[in-house]
């Protein structure tokens, strides 16, 4: 809730459009290419399963609606947080405390608005604690046993998808392999990015390597030649957007951000779900 949103920056939309300026000429070609690929896929399906085409098209239409409903639900959830953020920002303005209010509990914030500033003495420690933990990598999606985030972050062999304190979990690998997210093979320069706020580091034709993506990352995808993530699956955000744009994606590797570095030349095989370090 404390992170500024695009709506807080009146220049955000113009900046996004500026970043896509060089790609607009390819938009129609991209849509035409994807239309051809879609029709070719249906033709192959019809050739192999001629009696199931109508049923399968109905299933695709139904799931298309389900996916849109899911996104609508997520959007409405974010709208609620927008209201909460607006309340907190206004409270910071009225009290003169700025973003310190984000380190107060609701009852403390309401007390501050009523004239009781006693809770402000807790803000420095809370802010320092937040900054210390925010500097750590995104935690694994699955954690088994006692987890020390600072010790885990310092481990050069850590995985981003799973942590098992028993030492019996997924073995560490020098290779980078995950789920096939979107087909295609691309060679290019890896650009390891920790958050969407670093998106301007990704240059056209480079390969986006990160832990996990969501809708906030979407403006970067048209510049990427391929996408590789630590977390995710064939129905994750990275996979879906990569398929829409026709670029390869390998997701759920667990260790891409640890094994790949800025400037590495890599080969991404979205059909096999592999990433090869070329040098």
XYZ file of N, CA, C and O in Angstrom, residues 67 70-71 74-75 179-182 196 208 210-222 224 226-252:
208
model
N -10.863 -16.795 -17.285
C -9.629 -16.029 -17.080
C -9.927 -14.543 -16.927
O -9.355 -13.861 -16.065
N -11.237 -13.887 -13.509
C -10.162 -13.888 -12.513
C -9.448 -12.542 -12.486
O -9.175 -11.984 -11.420
N -9.152 -12.014 -13.671
C -8.456 -10.728 -13.731
C -9.336 -9.600 -13.208
O -8.846 -8.671 -12.562
N -9.130 -9.676 -9.437
C -7.869 -9.120 -8.957
C -7.873 -7.601 -9.076
O -7.366 -6.893 -8.199
N -8.437 -7.080 -10.150
C -8.487 -5.634 -10.335
C -9.335 -4.972 -9.253
O -8.974 -3.922 -8.709
N 9.676 -24.879 -16.616
C 8.521 -25.243 -17.425
C 8.579 -24.544 -18.779
O 8.975 -23.384 -18.862
N 8.172 -25.211 -19.847
C 7.995 -24.507 -21.123
C 6.840 -23.516 -20.991
O 5.691 -23.905 -20.814
N 7.151 -22.224 -21.046
C 6.111 -21.209 -20.879
C 5.538 -20.734 -22.193
O 4.335 -20.524 -22.326
N 6.411 -20.537 -23.173
C 5.996 -20.124 -24.510
C 7.052 -20.633 -25.486
O 8.245 -20.539 -25.211
N 9.903 -4.145 -11.266
C 9.474 -3.380 -12.443
C 10.016 -1.962 -12.461
O 10.109 -1.345 -13.520
N 14.734 -10.916 -20.576
C 14.345 -10.556 -19.220
C 14.488 -11.763 -18.304
O 13.895 -12.814 -18.560
N 14.112 -12.733 -14.216
C 13.662 -12.219 -12.931
C 13.044 -13.335 -12.103
O 12.951 -14.485 -12.553
N 12.633 -12.994 -10.894
C 12.049 -13.999 -10.002
C 10.625 -14.345 -10.402
O 10.265 -15.511 -10.575
N 9.792 -13.331 -10.580
C 8.375 -13.537 -10.878
C 7.835 -12.251 -11.477
O 8.261 -11.158 -11.097
N 6.906 -12.360 -12.400
C 6.299 -11.155 -12.981
C 4.814 -11.108 -12.654
O 4.183 -12.119 -12.349
N 4.274 -9.890 -12.727
C 2.830 -9.694 -12.637
C 2.461 -8.585 -13.614
O 3.297 -8.161 -14.427
N 1.249 -8.080 -13.518
C 0.775 -7.131 -14.526
C 1.636 -5.879 -14.574
O 1.752 -5.230 -15.618
N 2.289 -5.532 -13.467
C 3.136 -4.351 -13.451
C 4.360 -4.461 -14.347
O 4.980 -3.455 -14.698
N 4.701 -5.675 -14.720
C 5.864 -5.907 -15.582
C 5.513 -5.850 -17.067
O 6.398 -5.803 -17.916
N 4.241 -5.868 -17.398
C 3.807 -6.027 -18.786
C 4.433 -5.023 -19.760
O 4.793 -5.407 -20.885
N 4.580 -3.732 -19.384
C 5.168 -2.789 -20.354
C 6.579 -3.156 -20.810
O 7.033 -2.683 -21.851
N 7.275 -4.014 -20.054
C 8.635 -4.406 -20.445
C 8.639 -5.486 -21.530
O 9.585 -5.593 -22.307
N 7.602 -6.286 -21.559
C 7.615 -7.479 -22.409
C 7.811 -7.181 -23.898
O 8.514 -7.937 -24.576
N 7.231 -6.116 -24.447
C 7.454 -5.873 -25.878
C 8.917 -5.622 -26.230
O 9.309 -5.789 -27.381
N 11.424 -7.272 -24.713
C 12.182 -8.491 -24.428
C 12.158 -9.457 -25.599
O 11.137 -9.625 -26.269
N 12.933 -12.632 -24.941
C 12.464 -13.837 -24.255
C 12.378 -13.505 -22.767
O 12.871 -12.465 -22.317
N 11.748 -14.409 -22.016
C 11.570 -14.201 -20.576
C 11.938 -15.480 -19.837
O 11.562 -16.588 -20.257
N 12.677 -15.327 -18.724
C 13.052 -16.456 -17.870
C 12.751 -16.061 -16.433
O 13.150 -14.988 -15.981
N 12.033 -16.922 -15.688
C 11.688 -16.609 -14.307
C 12.052 -17.754 -13.362
O 12.116 -18.914 -13.765
N 12.277 -17.391 -12.104
C 12.519 -18.399 -11.072
C 11.239 -19.151 -10.729
O 11.250 -20.348 -10.475
N 10.134 -18.405 -10.642
C 8.862 -18.967 -10.224
C 7.865 -18.883 -11.369
O 8.056 -18.136 -12.325
N 6.787 -19.663 -11.239
C 5.756 -19.612 -12.267
C 5.513 -20.962 -12.916
O 6.225 -21.940 -12.664
N 4.501 -20.998 -13.749
C 4.070 -22.219 -14.422
C 3.470 -21.825 -15.772
O 3.412 -20.640 -16.101
N 3.021 -22.790 -16.569
C 2.496 -22.462 -17.898
C 1.313 -21.496 -17.909
O 1.037 -20.894 -18.943
N 0.614 -21.341 -16.775
C -0.507 -20.390 -16.731
C -0.162 -19.146 -15.922
O -1.050 -18.381 -15.552
N 1.109 -18.924 -15.636
C 1.515 -17.731 -14.902
C 1.545 -16.526 -15.829
O 1.469 -16.646 -17.059
N 1.677 -15.348 -15.234
C 1.649 -14.103 -16.003
C 2.705 -14.096 -17.105
O 2.422 -13.754 -18.257
N 3.936 -14.459 -16.763
C 5.024 -14.419 -17.746
C 4.714 -15.309 -18.950
O 4.951 -14.923 -20.103
N 4.189 -16.500 -18.695
C 3.883 -17.425 -19.781
C 2.793 -16.878 -20.691
O 2.906 -16.922 -21.920
N 1.734 -16.363 -20.090
C 0.590 -15.890 -20.871
C 0.974 -14.712 -21.751
O 0.675 -14.676 -22.958
N 1.649 -13.716 -21.172
C 2.011 -12.531 -21.948
C 3.039 -12.885 -23.019
O 2.978 -12.378 -24.145
N 3.982 -13.767 -22.692
C 4.972 -14.180 -23.687
C 4.296 -14.855 -24.873
O 4.656 -14.610 -26.034
N 3.308 -15.703 -24.610
C 2.588 -16.359 -25.713
C 1.826 -15.333 -26.531
O 1.738 -15.444 -27.758
N 1.238 -14.344 -25.866
C 0.497 -13.317 -26.594
C 1.404 -12.540 -27.540
O 0.991 -12.145 -28.638
N 2.642 -12.308 -27.115
C 3.577 -11.523 -27.918
C 4.416 -12.378 -28.849
O 5.172 -11.844 -29.660
N 4.330 -13.704 -28.681
C 5.089 -14.585 -29.560
C 6.565 -14.654 -29.238
O 7.390 -14.849 -30.137
N 6.926 -14.498 -27.963
C 8.335 -14.609 -27.569
C 8.503 -15.818 -26.650
O 7.583 -16.187 -25.920
N 9.667 -16.478 -26.674
C 9.876 -17.665 -25.834
C 9.879 -17.308 -24.345
O 10.254 -16.201 -23.952
N 9.475 -18.281 -23.529
C 9.506 -18.105 -22.075
C 9.805 -19.440 -21.413
O 9.259 -20.472 -21.810
N 10.680 -19.396 -20.416
C 10.948 -20.540 -19.555
C 10.681 -20.068 -18.135
O 11.282 -19.098 -17.669
N 9.755 -20.720 -17.438
C 9.326 -20.258 -16.121
C 9.521 -21.350 -15.072
O 9.659 -22.531 -15.404
N 9.524 -20.944 -13.809
C 9.646 -21.908 -12.721
C 10.994 -22.606 -12.681
O 11.087 -23.765 -12.269
